[in-house]
């Protein structure tokens, strides 16, 4: 039997078109959650959803859904849910998140066109603020959807630019009427680029993602004293900037020495008053810690807390910490992971089981439904960067594997 396939050209065309939405004057892709540029992306997605003949639904946290419930199926009756996100980081690539949303739509359109008769509705979702760049925590829309955070608390989130998420969603027209969680998924599938080097290195076009590492986000504030850079002897300084720098090197040295998969990143850093000839009175920075093992992640958090106490003493600075996000490692549904492997084999594609290093909406929806992810290779393991790239052939292969798993999970004889 020949397997039907997705319309690869349509999928690639939409990916590139969405990737052109939200470019700043310098040509950088910046489509932060609930921003003006993200509105344009959302509007384009909504048009595609409606052109495909799907029901468009938006919930109170701004998650957008395209619902296919043919032949008298009740949309709310345990649909198979596909999805990801269309918000981006600053200076992003075009594939992160968008690929999973547009491939989900492509799969539904393909099944619809071939007259497939699913035994349950199929839904594609784009979840709000997955990246967490503008509002914390990340994966916010799917976290709220799965009941892990109240919609009120999420809507009250204040962004890095001082905006309030609820106000921004209303302003751009995406504060929808549906209660998050209004569709209870039978299962959830997310297709995504790997964003790491494993699949390319091993020459495997498909990753069957069986788990996802734990994520800890903290904001650290260090307070010392501003003073004159030329006249203050080193021994008399309370230098918040130096203390911050010591934390960065501590994290890197500890991660290297640990010989474990632990990763630690300081991605944001601000000094006050931020002047060339003034000792920093304040340093504010973020720490992103990740590990697939919860015990180790707890140990890393404890080691950081101990170190902060130590440098508070040694550098005579005051330190406070705010938790921005904390998610335990997640194990995906073994049955769905096996279906992904089988679907890849059915298309003659080599697959390997793997761990996701990145956070994804699937880890949140896994709280309310069996979930798993499909990865495709990222060239050079590069992501959160405009150089992010996956060859067309791999993008289409991943969408076809998604198509086959969806067909399997919505066939009556399953
Ligand atoms: C989401 O992109 C993450 O930070 O892993
Ligand atoms: Mn993503
Ligand atoms: Mn991302």
mmCIF file of C-alpha atoms and ligand atoms in Angstrom:
data_model
loop_
_atom_site.group_PDB
_atom_site.id
_atom_site.type_symbol
_atom_site.label_atom_id
_atom_site.label_comp_id
_atom_site.label_asym_id
_atom_site.label_seq_id
_atom_site.Cartn_x
_atom_site.Cartn_y
_atom_site.Cartn_z
ATOM 1 C CA UNK A 1 0.000 0.000 0.000
ATOM 2 C CA UNK A 2 1.388 3.444 -0.851
ATOM 3 C CA UNK A 3 1.321 5.835 2.048
ATOM 4 C CA UNK A 4 -0.256 9.182 1.342
ATOM 5 C CA UNK A 5 1.900 12.145 2.211
ATOM 6 C CA UNK A 6 1.523 15.748 3.269
ATOM 7 C CA UNK A 7 1.705 18.590 0.764
ATOM 8 C CA UNK A 8 5.347 19.436 1.411
ATOM 9 C CA UNK A 9 5.362 22.556 -0.746
ATOM 10 C CA UNK A 10 2.376 24.011 1.088
ATOM 11 C CA UNK A 11 3.987 23.295 4.461
ATOM 12 C CA UNK A 12 7.338 24.808 3.451
ATOM 13 C CA UNK A 13 5.646 27.817 1.847
ATOM 14 C CA UNK A 14 3.711 28.571 5.020
ATOM 15 C CA UNK A 15 6.782 28.110 7.207
ATOM 16 C CA UNK A 16 8.680 30.637 5.129
ATOM 17 C CA UNK A 17 5.732 33.024 5.007
ATOM 18 C CA UNK A 18 5.246 32.920 8.788
ATOM 19 C CA UNK A 19 9.006 33.310 9.134
ATOM 20 C CA UNK A 20 8.778 36.617 7.292
ATOM 21 C CA UNK A 21 6.280 38.004 9.835
ATOM 22 C CA UNK A 22 7.738 39.985 12.716
ATOM 23 C CA UNK A 23 11.018 41.223 11.239
ATOM 24 C CA UNK A 24 12.473 44.349 12.822
ATOM 25 C CA UNK A 25 14.352 47.136 10.965
ATOM 26 C CA UNK A 26 17.520 45.061 11.155
ATOM 27 C CA UNK A 27 15.743 42.061 9.635
ATOM 28 C CA UNK A 28 15.711 40.104 12.896
ATOM 29 C CA UNK A 29 12.742 37.823 13.619
ATOM 30 C CA UNK A 30 11.260 39.081 16.912
ATOM 31 C CA UNK A 31 7.718 37.832 17.469
ATOM 32 C CA UNK A 32 7.396 38.004 21.232
ATOM 33 C CA UNK A 33 4.245 36.691 22.895
ATOM 34 C CA UNK A 34 1.148 38.911 22.545
ATOM 35 C CA UNK A 35 3.104 41.662 20.759
ATOM 36 C CA UNK A 36 2.038 43.553 17.640
ATOM 37 C CA UNK A 37 4.219 41.353 15.474
ATOM 38 C CA UNK A 38 2.867 38.180 17.044
ATOM 39 C CA UNK A 39 -0.665 39.447 16.319
ATOM 40 C CA UNK A 40 0.176 39.483 12.606
ATOM 41 C CA UNK A 41 1.430 35.891 12.865
ATOM 42 C CA UNK A 42 -1.672 34.849 14.804
ATOM 43 C CA UNK A 43 -3.932 36.497 12.224
ATOM 44 C CA UNK A 44 -2.163 34.652 9.408
ATOM 45 C CA UNK A 45 -2.503 31.340 11.243
ATOM 46 C CA UNK A 46 -6.193 32.017 11.903
ATOM 47 C CA UNK A 47 -6.723 32.651 8.172
ATOM 48 C CA UNK A 48 -5.059 29.358 7.281
ATOM 49 C CA UNK A 49 -7.140 27.526 9.873
ATOM 50 C CA UNK A 50 -10.356 28.967 8.455
ATOM 51 C CA UNK A 51 -9.304 28.420 4.847
ATOM 52 C CA UNK A 52 -8.762 24.765 5.758
ATOM 53 C CA UNK A 53 -12.392 24.606 6.893
ATOM 54 C CA UNK A 54 -11.541 24.121 10.569
ATOM 55 C CA UNK A 55 -13.353 25.729 13.469
ATOM 56 C CA UNK A 56 -11.244 28.507 14.971
ATOM 57 C CA UNK A 57 -11.315 28.800 18.764
ATOM 58 C CA UNK A 58 -9.337 31.019 21.134
ATOM 59 C CA UNK A 59 -9.232 30.586 24.894
ATOM 60 C CA UNK A 60 -8.812 33.160 27.657
ATOM 61 C CA UNK A 61 -5.019 32.805 27.747
ATOM 62 C CA UNK A 62 -4.862 33.357 23.990
ATOM 63 C CA UNK A 63 -4.196 29.798 22.892
ATOM 64 C CA UNK A 64 -5.443 29.408 19.310
ATOM 65 C CA UNK A 65 -7.017 26.163 18.097
ATOM 66 C CA UNK A 66 -8.151 24.810 14.735
ATOM 67 C CA UNK A 67 -10.693 22.044 15.297
ATOM 68 C CA UNK A 68 -11.627 19.348 12.810
ATOM 69 C CA UNK A 69 -14.660 17.386 13.979
ATOM 70 C CA UNK A 70 -16.132 15.790 10.843
ATOM 71 C CA UNK A 71 -19.106 13.467 10.424
ATOM 72 C CA UNK A 72 -21.040 14.555 13.473
ATOM 73 C CA UNK A 73 -18.121 14.153 15.908
ATOM 74 C CA UNK A 74 -18.415 16.350 18.983
ATOM 75 C CA UNK A 75 -15.418 18.744 19.017
ATOM 76 C CA UNK A 76 -15.178 18.568 22.779
ATOM 77 C CA UNK A 77 -15.173 14.798 22.856
ATOM 78 C CA UNK A 78 -11.549 13.886 23.610
ATOM 79 C CA UNK A 79 -9.822 15.100 20.437
ATOM 80 C CA UNK A 80 -6.352 14.109 19.405
ATOM 81 C CA UNK A 81 -4.420 17.342 19.906
ATOM 82 C CA UNK A 82 -1.395 18.457 17.865
ATOM 83 C CA UNK A 83 0.451 21.676 18.411
ATOM 84 C CA UNK A 84 3.306 23.899 19.501
ATOM 85 C CA UNK A 85 3.759 27.701 19.482
ATOM 86 C CA UNK A 86 4.343 30.624 17.131
ATOM 87 C CA UNK A 87 5.910 33.129 19.535
ATOM 88 C CA UNK A 88 9.671 33.470 19.131
ATOM 89 C CA UNK A 89 12.786 34.494 21.024
ATOM 90 C CA UNK A 90 14.694 37.659 20.046
ATOM 91 C CA UNK A 91 16.475 37.206 16.702
ATOM 92 C CA UNK A 92 14.936 33.784 16.198
ATOM 93 C CA UNK A 93 15.015 31.168 13.484
ATOM 94 C CA UNK A 94 11.830 30.359 11.576
ATOM 95 C CA UNK A 95 11.278 26.741 12.642
ATOM 96 C CA UNK A 96 11.106 26.638 16.459
ATOM 97 C CA UNK A 97 7.444 26.052 17.314
ATOM 98 C CA UNK A 98 6.031 27.201 13.965
ATOM 99 C CA UNK A 99 6.978 23.886 12.383
ATOM 100 C CA UNK A 100 4.832 21.908 14.852
ATOM 101 C CA UNK A 101 1.823 24.181 14.449
ATOM 102 C CA UNK A 102 1.962 24.368 10.658
ATOM 103 C CA UNK A 103 2.717 20.652 10.281
ATOM 104 C CA UNK A 104 -0.259 19.882 12.554
ATOM 105 C CA UNK A 105 -2.456 21.995 10.284
ATOM 106 C CA UNK A 106 -0.921 20.362 7.212
ATOM 107 C CA UNK A 107 -1.651 16.873 8.574
ATOM 108 C CA UNK A 108 -5.298 17.746 9.217
ATOM 109 C CA UNK A 109 -5.679 19.259 5.741
ATOM 110 C CA UNK A 110 -4.086 16.180 4.182
ATOM 111 C CA UNK A 111 -6.411 13.807 6.047
ATOM 112 C CA UNK A 112 -9.397 15.957 5.193
ATOM 113 C CA UNK A 113 -8.500 16.005 1.493
ATOM 114 C CA UNK A 114 -8.093 12.249 1.329
ATOM 115 C CA UNK A 115 -11.538 11.698 2.864
ATOM 116 C CA UNK A 116 -10.128 10.138 6.019
ATOM 117 C CA UNK A 117 -12.771 9.356 8.601
ATOM 118 C CA UNK A 118 -11.208 9.859 12.050
ATOM 119 C CA UNK A 119 -12.829 8.204 15.043
ATOM 120 C CA UNK A 120 -12.270 11.322 17.126
ATOM 121 C CA UNK A 121 -11.794 15.038 16.444
ATOM 122 C CA UNK A 122 -8.321 16.282 15.581
ATOM 123 C CA UNK A 123 -7.209 19.682 16.834
ATOM 124 C CA UNK A 124 -4.139 21.801 16.182
ATOM 125 C CA UNK A 125 -3.141 24.343 18.828
ATOM 126 C CA UNK A 126 -0.722 27.290 19.030
ATOM 127 C CA UNK A 127 0.010 27.941 22.702
ATOM 128 C CA UNK A 128 0.667 31.404 24.103
ATOM 129 C CA UNK A 129 4.104 32.500 25.359
ATOM 130 C CA UNK A 130 5.963 29.223 25.024
ATOM 131 C CA UNK A 131 9.296 30.979 24.855
ATOM 132 C CA UNK A 132 8.912 32.888 28.100
ATOM 133 C CA UNK A 133 11.080 35.732 26.799
ATOM 134 C CA UNK A 134 8.487 38.438 27.472
ATOM 135 C CA UNK A 135 6.536 36.823 30.343
ATOM 136 C CA UNK A 136 7.608 34.117 32.811
ATOM 137 C CA UNK A 137 7.165 31.229 33.122
ATOM 138 C CA UNK A 138 7.745 29.770 29.682
ATOM 139 C CA UNK A 139 5.224 27.275 28.264
ATOM 140 C CA UNK A 140 2.633 29.519 29.918
ATOM 141 C CA UNK A 141 -0.334 28.904 27.601
ATOM 142 C CA UNK A 142 -0.034 25.129 27.809
ATOM 143 C CA UNK A 143 0.663 25.288 31.556
ATOM 144 C CA UNK A 144 -2.577 27.218 32.098
ATOM 145 C CA UNK A 145 -4.392 24.922 29.662
ATOM 146 C CA UNK A 146 -3.394 21.890 31.713
ATOM 147 C CA UNK A 147 -4.396 23.477 35.025
ATOM 148 C CA UNK A 148 -0.865 24.088 36.355
ATOM 149 C CA UNK A 149 -1.347 27.868 36.702
ATOM 150 C CA UNK A 150 -4.564 29.862 37.102
ATOM 151 C CA UNK A 151 -5.611 31.919 34.112
ATOM 152 C CA UNK A 152 -5.951 34.969 36.358
ATOM 153 C CA UNK A 153 -2.369 34.672 37.621
ATOM 154 C CA UNK A 154 -1.065 34.195 34.083
ATOM 155 C CA UNK A 155 -3.026 37.156 32.692
ATOM 156 C CA UNK A 156 -1.602 39.338 35.486
ATOM 157 C CA UNK A 157 2.002 38.521 34.481
ATOM 158 C CA UNK A 158 4.143 41.599 34.032
ATOM 159 C CA UNK A 159 6.519 41.396 31.094
ATOM 160 C CA UNK A 160 10.154 42.363 30.822
ATOM 161 C CA UNK A 161 8.874 45.552 29.113
ATOM 162 C CA UNK A 162 6.418 46.333 31.947
ATOM 163 C CA UNK A 163 3.373 45.223 29.934
ATOM 164 C CA UNK A 164 0.610 43.053 31.421
ATOM 165 C CA UNK A 165 -0.159 39.900 29.457
ATOM 166 C CA UNK A 166 -3.947 40.122 29.882
ATOM 167 C CA UNK A 167 -3.984 43.694 28.608
ATOM 168 C CA UNK A 168 -1.780 42.819 25.679
ATOM 169 C CA UNK A 169 -3.936 39.846 24.654
ATOM 170 C CA UNK A 170 -7.052 42.033 24.779
ATOM 171 C CA UNK A 171 -5.295 44.763 22.813
ATOM 172 C CA UNK A 172 -4.267 42.425 19.989
ATOM 173 C CA UNK A 173 -7.689 40.720 19.938
ATOM 174 C CA UNK A 174 -6.667 37.340 21.340
ATOM 175 C CA UNK A 175 -8.283 37.303 24.782
ATOM 176 C CA UNK A 176 -10.685 34.573 23.691
ATOM 177 C CA UNK A 177 -13.897 33.393 25.303
ATOM 178 C CA UNK A 178 -13.054 29.718 25.843
ATOM 179 C CA UNK A 179 -11.981 28.442 29.230
ATOM 180 C CA UNK A 180 -8.443 26.972 29.017
ATOM 181 C CA UNK A 181 -8.794 23.185 29.069
ATOM 182 C CA UNK A 182 -12.153 23.347 27.237
ATOM 183 C CA UNK A 183 -11.042 20.500 24.962
ATOM 184 C CA UNK A 184 -9.816 17.498 26.979
ATOM 185 C CA UNK A 185 -7.260 15.804 24.746
ATOM 186 C CA UNK A 186 -7.287 12.054 24.237
ATOM 187 C CA UNK A 187 -3.571 12.389 23.492
ATOM 188 C CA UNK A 188 -1.121 15.090 22.438
ATOM 189 C CA UNK A 189 1.580 15.020 19.763
ATOM 190 C CA UNK A 190 4.171 17.724 19.100
ATOM 191 C CA UNK A 191 6.505 17.788 16.123
ATOM 192 C CA UNK A 192 9.522 20.053 16.658
ATOM 193 C CA UNK A 193 13.031 20.658 15.440
ATOM 194 C CA UNK A 194 15.556 19.037 17.778
ATOM 195 C CA UNK A 195 17.440 22.280 18.529
ATOM 196 C CA UNK A 196 20.466 20.153 19.437
ATOM 197 C CA UNK A 197 23.149 18.177 17.588
ATOM 198 C CA UNK A 198 22.211 14.520 18.207
ATOM 199 C CA UNK A 199 20.108 13.555 15.169
ATOM 200 C CA UNK A 200 22.420 15.207 12.651
ATOM 201 C CA UNK A 201 25.489 13.648 14.281
ATOM 202 C CA UNK A 202 23.936 10.192 14.196
ATOM 203 C CA UNK A 203 22.419 10.536 10.740
ATOM 204 C CA UNK A 204 18.928 9.745 12.063
ATOM 205 C CA UNK A 205 16.152 11.817 10.484
ATOM 206 C CA UNK A 206 13.599 11.168 13.252
ATOM 207 C CA UNK A 207 13.797 11.483 17.033
ATOM 208 C CA UNK A 208 11.187 9.650 19.118
ATOM 209 C CA UNK A 209 11.273 11.818 22.217
ATOM 210 C CA UNK A 210 10.696 9.775 25.352
ATOM 211 C CA UNK A 211 11.442 12.357 28.050
ATOM 212 C CA UNK A 212 12.271 15.987 28.671
ATOM 213 C CA UNK A 213 14.661 17.443 31.198
ATOM 214 C CA UNK A 214 13.721 19.495 34.247
ATOM 215 C CA UNK A 215 14.021 23.284 34.012
ATOM 216 C CA UNK A 216 14.773 25.775 36.788
ATOM 217 C CA UNK A 217 14.679 29.530 36.099
ATOM 218 C CA UNK A 218 15.733 32.046 38.738
ATOM 219 C CA UNK A 219 16.387 35.770 38.819
ATOM 220 C CA UNK A 220 19.260 36.832 41.077
ATOM 221 C CA UNK A 221 19.617 40.382 42.382
ATOM 222 C CA UNK A 222 22.925 41.459 43.946
ATOM 223 C CA UNK A 223 23.292 44.778 45.730
ATOM 224 C CA UNK A 224 26.552 46.453 46.573
ATOM 225 C CA UNK A 225 27.637 50.094 46.569
ATOM 226 C CA UNK A 226 28.177 52.452 43.663
ATOM 227 C CA UNK A 227 31.480 54.237 44.024
ATOM 228 C CA UNK A 228 34.208 55.894 42.008
ATOM 229 C CA UNK A 229 36.082 53.533 39.679
ATOM 230 C CA UNK A 230 39.298 55.515 39.971
ATOM 231 C CA UNK A 231 39.501 56.301 43.633
ATOM 232 C CA UNK A 232 38.014 53.302 45.456
ATOM 233 C CA UNK A 233 40.702 50.790 46.460
ATOM 234 C CA UNK A 234 39.868 47.223 45.438
ATOM 235 C CA UNK A 235 39.782 46.145 49.098
ATOM 236 C CA UNK A 236 37.082 48.719 49.857
ATOM 237 C CA UNK A 237 34.633 47.762 47.101
ATOM 238 C CA UNK A 238 31.196 46.168 47.385
ATOM 239 C CA UNK A 239 31.068 45.354 43.679
ATOM 240 C CA UNK A 240 27.779 43.771 42.561
ATOM 241 C CA UNK A 241 29.179 43.237 39.064
ATOM 242 C CA UNK A 242 32.134 41.233 40.273
ATOM 243 C CA UNK A 243 29.882 39.091 42.459
ATOM 244 C CA UNK A 244 27.656 38.395 39.426
ATOM 245 C CA UNK A 245 30.670 37.433 37.334
ATOM 246 C CA UNK A 246 31.756 35.003 40.035
ATOM 247 C CA UNK A 247 28.367 33.309 39.872
ATOM 248 C CA UNK A 248 28.677 32.813 36.117
ATOM 249 C CA UNK A 249 32.071 31.179 36.376
ATOM 250 C CA UNK A 250 30.958 29.089 39.353
ATOM 251 C CA UNK A 251 28.073 27.656 37.307
ATOM 252 C CA UNK A 252 30.261 26.832 34.325
ATOM 253 C CA UNK A 253 33.049 25.262 36.374
ATOM 254 C CA UNK A 254 30.589 23.192 38.382
ATOM 255 C CA UNK A 255 28.807 21.936 35.251
ATOM 256 C CA UNK A 256 32.122 20.906 33.684
ATOM 257 C CA UNK A 257 33.378 19.212 36.834
ATOM 258 C CA UNK A 258 30.126 17.329 37.418
ATOM 259 C CA UNK A 259 30.490 15.085 34.368
ATOM 260 C CA UNK A 260 26.678 14.932 34.138
ATOM 261 C CA UNK A 261 24.237 16.340 31.557
ATOM 262 C CA UNK A 262 23.623 19.391 33.796
ATOM 263 C CA UNK A 263 23.605 22.667 31.852
ATOM 264 C CA UNK A 264 23.649 26.168 33.326
ATOM 265 C CA UNK A 265 23.191 29.468 31.500
ATOM 266 C CA UNK A 266 23.189 33.128 32.500
ATOM 267 C CA UNK A 267 21.269 34.654 29.591
ATOM 268 C CA UNK A 268 20.287 38.092 30.930
ATOM 269 C CA UNK A 269 22.461 40.523 32.906
ATOM 270 C CA UNK A 270 21.926 44.150 33.856
ATOM 271 C CA UNK A 271 24.126 46.465 35.912
ATOM 272 C CA UNK A 272 23.179 49.671 37.664
ATOM 273 C CA UNK A 273 24.061 52.409 37.154
ATOM 274 C CA UNK A 274 25.776 50.843 34.126
ATOM 275 C CA UNK A 275 28.452 53.465 33.682
ATOM 276 C CA UNK A 276 32.087 52.998 32.699
ATOM 277 C CA UNK A 277 33.522 54.762 35.714
ATOM 278 C CA UNK A 278 31.123 53.596 38.435
ATOM 279 C CA UNK A 279 31.400 50.371 40.428
ATOM 280 C CA UNK A 280 28.072 48.548 39.873
ATOM 281 C CA UNK A 281 25.705 49.006 42.806
ATOM 282 C CA UNK A 282 23.345 46.410 41.458
ATOM 283 C CA UNK A 283 23.538 43.374 39.219
ATOM 284 C CA UNK A 284 20.424 41.520 38.108
ATOM 285 C CA UNK A 285 20.743 38.344 36.106
ATOM 286 C CA UNK A 286 18.915 35.139 35.247
ATOM 287 C CA UNK A 287 20.036 31.555 35.824
ATOM 288 C CA UNK A 288 18.658 28.735 33.653
ATOM 289 C CA UNK A 289 19.542 25.305 35.112
ATOM 290 C CA UNK A 290 18.495 22.045 33.420
ATOM 291 C CA UNK A 291 18.970 18.362 34.084
ATOM 292 C CA UNK A 292 17.009 15.237 33.097
ATOM 293 C CA UNK A 293 17.297 13.986 36.700
ATOM 294 C CA UNK A 294 15.180 15.714 39.352
ATOM 295 C CA UNK A 295 17.510 14.817 42.248
ATOM 296 C CA UNK A 296 20.490 16.293 40.436
ATOM 297 C CA UNK A 297 18.547 19.408 39.512
ATOM 298 C CA UNK A 298 17.619 19.891 43.168
ATOM 299 C CA UNK A 299 21.276 19.435 44.102
ATOM 300 C CA UNK A 300 22.337 22.033 41.537
ATOM 301 C CA UNK A 301 19.814 24.521 42.887
ATOM 302 C CA UNK A 302 21.061 23.883 46.424
ATOM 303 C CA UNK A 303 24.702 24.318 45.350
ATOM 304 C CA UNK A 304 23.860 27.656 43.724
ATOM 305 C CA UNK A 305 22.034 28.811 46.877
ATOM 306 C CA UNK A 306 25.081 27.865 49.010
ATOM 307 C CA UNK A 307 27.413 29.678 46.660
ATOM 308 C CA UNK A 308 25.283 32.821 46.717
ATOM 309 C CA UNK A 309 25.508 32.817 50.518
ATOM 310 C CA UNK A 310 29.250 32.411 50.299
ATOM 311 C CA UNK A 311 29.806 35.312 47.901
ATOM 312 C CA UNK A 312 27.388 37.515 49.826
ATOM 313 C CA UNK A 313 29.810 37.091 52.686
ATOM 314 C CA UNK A 314 33.052 37.274 50.713
ATOM 315 C CA UNK A 315 32.049 40.263 48.568
ATOM 316 C CA UNK A 316 29.996 41.997 51.267
ATOM 317 C CA UNK A 317 26.933 42.238 49.017
ATOM 318 C CA UNK A 318 23.226 41.563 49.608
ATOM 319 C CA UNK A 319 21.655 38.872 47.452
ATOM 320 C CA UNK A 320 18.024 37.998 46.812
ATOM 321 C CA UNK A 321 16.552 35.400 44.488
ATOM 322 C CA UNK A 322 13.210 35.188 42.693
ATOM 323 C CA UNK A 323 11.977 31.954 41.183
ATOM 324 C CA UNK A 324 10.704 32.464 37.627
ATOM 325 C CA UNK A 325 9.912 28.902 36.577
ATOM 326 C CA UNK A 326 10.418 25.371 37.871
ATOM 327 C CA UNK A 327 9.391 22.291 35.948
ATOM 328 C CA UNK A 328 10.304 18.735 36.850
ATOM 329 C CA UNK A 329 11.562 16.312 34.189
ATOM 330 C CA UNK A 330 8.742 14.673 32.222
ATOM 331 C CA UNK A 331 8.441 11.122 30.890
ATOM 332 C CA UNK A 332 6.344 10.838 27.746
ATOM 333 C CA UNK A 333 3.870 8.068 26.915
ATOM 334 C CA UNK A 334 5.736 4.923 25.921
ATOM 335 C CA UNK A 335 2.916 3.677 23.682
ATOM 336 C CA UNK A 336 2.942 6.844 21.583
ATOM 337 C CA UNK A 337 6.741 6.864 21.444
ATOM 338 C CA UNK A 338 6.564 3.300 20.068
ATOM 339 C CA UNK A 339 4.004 4.455 17.457
ATOM 340 C CA UNK A 340 6.427 7.176 16.362
ATOM 341 C CA UNK A 341 9.196 4.613 15.963
ATOM 342 C CA UNK A 342 6.856 2.342 13.985
ATOM 343 C CA UNK A 343 5.697 5.208 11.759
ATOM 344 C CA UNK A 344 9.303 6.196 11.030
ATOM 345 C CA UNK A 345 10.181 2.585 10.188
ATOM 346 C CA UNK A 346 7.085 2.420 7.949
ATOM 347 C CA UNK A 347 8.535 5.276 5.904
ATOM 348 C CA UNK A 348 11.996 3.699 5.836
ATOM 349 C CA UNK A 349 13.366 6.386 8.172
ATOM 350 C CA UNK A 350 15.855 5.628 10.920
ATOM 351 C CA UNK A 351 14.773 6.891 14.322
ATOM 352 C CA UNK A 352 16.327 7.051 17.744
ATOM 353 C CA UNK A 353 14.788 7.520 21.166
ATOM 354 C CA UNK A 354 15.979 10.676 22.838
ATOM 355 C CA UNK A 355 15.628 13.260 25.594
ATOM 356 C CA UNK A 356 14.514 16.812 24.875
ATOM 357 C CA UNK A 357 16.886 19.434 26.200
ATOM 358 C CA UNK A 358 14.458 22.243 25.400
ATOM 359 C CA UNK A 359 11.177 22.992 27.102
ATOM 360 C CA UNK A 360 8.028 22.327 25.073
ATOM 361 C CA UNK A 361 4.276 22.632 25.368
ATOM 362 C CA UNK A 362 4.131 18.820 25.309
ATOM 363 C CA UNK A 363 5.632 18.705 28.803
ATOM 364 C CA UNK A 364 2.657 20.692 30.105
ATOM 365 C CA UNK A 365 -0.068 18.881 28.193
ATOM 366 C CA UNK A 366 1.488 15.611 29.467
ATOM 367 C CA UNK A 367 -0.149 16.542 32.804
ATOM 368 C CA UNK A 368 -3.615 15.937 31.324
ATOM 369 C CA UNK A 369 -3.104 13.505 28.434
ATOM 370 C CA UNK A 370 -0.659 10.899 27.147
ATOM 371 C CA UNK A 371 1.870 12.899 25.126
ATOM 372 C CA UNK A 372 5.017 12.477 23.067
ATOM 373 C CA UNK A 373 7.154 14.403 20.604
ATOM 374 C CA UNK A 374 8.770 13.856 17.226
ATOM 375 C CA UNK A 375 12.070 15.606 16.494
ATOM 376 C CA UNK A 376 13.791 16.326 13.188
ATOM 377 C CA UNK A 377 17.470 17.310 12.869
ATOM 378 C CA UNK A 378 18.762 20.829 13.443
ATOM 379 C CA UNK A 379 21.841 21.539 11.334
ATOM 380 C CA UNK A 380 24.824 22.189 13.588
ATOM 381 C CA UNK A 381 22.486 21.841 16.579
ATOM 382 C CA UNK A 382 21.749 25.566 16.245
ATOM 383 C CA UNK A 383 18.517 27.102 17.539
ATOM 384 C CA UNK A 384 17.292 30.351 19.126
ATOM 385 C CA UNK A 385 19.401 31.878 16.401
ATOM 386 C CA UNK A 386 18.582 32.977 12.831
ATOM 387 C CA UNK A 387 20.961 30.266 11.570
ATOM 388 C CA UNK A 388 18.501 27.636 12.813
ATOM 389 C CA UNK A 389 18.031 25.260 9.877
ATOM 390 C CA UNK A 390 16.479 21.941 8.985
ATOM 391 C CA UNK A 391 16.645 20.665 5.388
ATOM 392 C CA UNK A 392 13.317 20.611 3.525
ATOM 393 C CA UNK A 393 13.489 16.862 3.116
ATOM 394 C CA UNK A 394 13.697 16.347 6.886
ATOM 395 C CA UNK A 395 10.873 18.809 7.551
ATOM 396 C CA UNK A 396 8.619 16.915 5.145
ATOM 397 C CA UNK A 397 9.707 13.527 6.513
ATOM 398 C CA UNK A 398 8.825 14.621 10.064
ATOM 399 C CA UNK A 399 5.411 15.855 8.957
ATOM 400 C CA UNK A 400 4.752 12.532 7.225
ATOM 401 C CA UNK A 401 5.666 10.624 10.383
ATOM 402 C CA UNK A 402 3.256 12.880 12.285
ATOM 403 C CA UNK A 403 0.603 12.175 9.636
ATOM 404 C CA UNK A 404 1.004 8.419 10.037
ATOM 405 C CA UNK A 405 0.910 8.518 13.840
ATOM 406 C CA UNK A 406 -2.186 10.734 13.742
ATOM 407 C CA UNK A 407 -3.856 8.328 11.346
ATOM 408 C CA UNK A 408 -3.006 5.444 13.669
ATOM 409 C CA UNK A 409 -4.268 7.207 16.801
ATOM 410 C CA UNK A 410 -7.573 8.163 15.176
ATOM 411 C CA UNK A 411 -8.408 4.905 13.392
ATOM 412 C CA UNK A 412 -11.231 2.800 14.818
ATOM 413 C CA UNK A 413 -9.315 -0.427 14.431
ATOM 414 C CA UNK A 414 -6.553 0.971 16.705
HETATM 415 C C1 LIG B 1 12.229 26.970 25.203
HETATM 416 O O1 LIG B 1 12.537 27.338 24.076
HETATM 417 C C2 LIG B 1 13.271 26.636 26.155
HETATM 418 O O2 LIG B 1 13.810 27.562 26.795
HETATM 419 O O3 LIG B 1 13.653 25.460 26.221
HETATM 420 MN MN1 LIG B 2 9.792 25.605 20.682
HETATM 421 MN MN1 LIG B 3 12.298 28.077 21.697
#
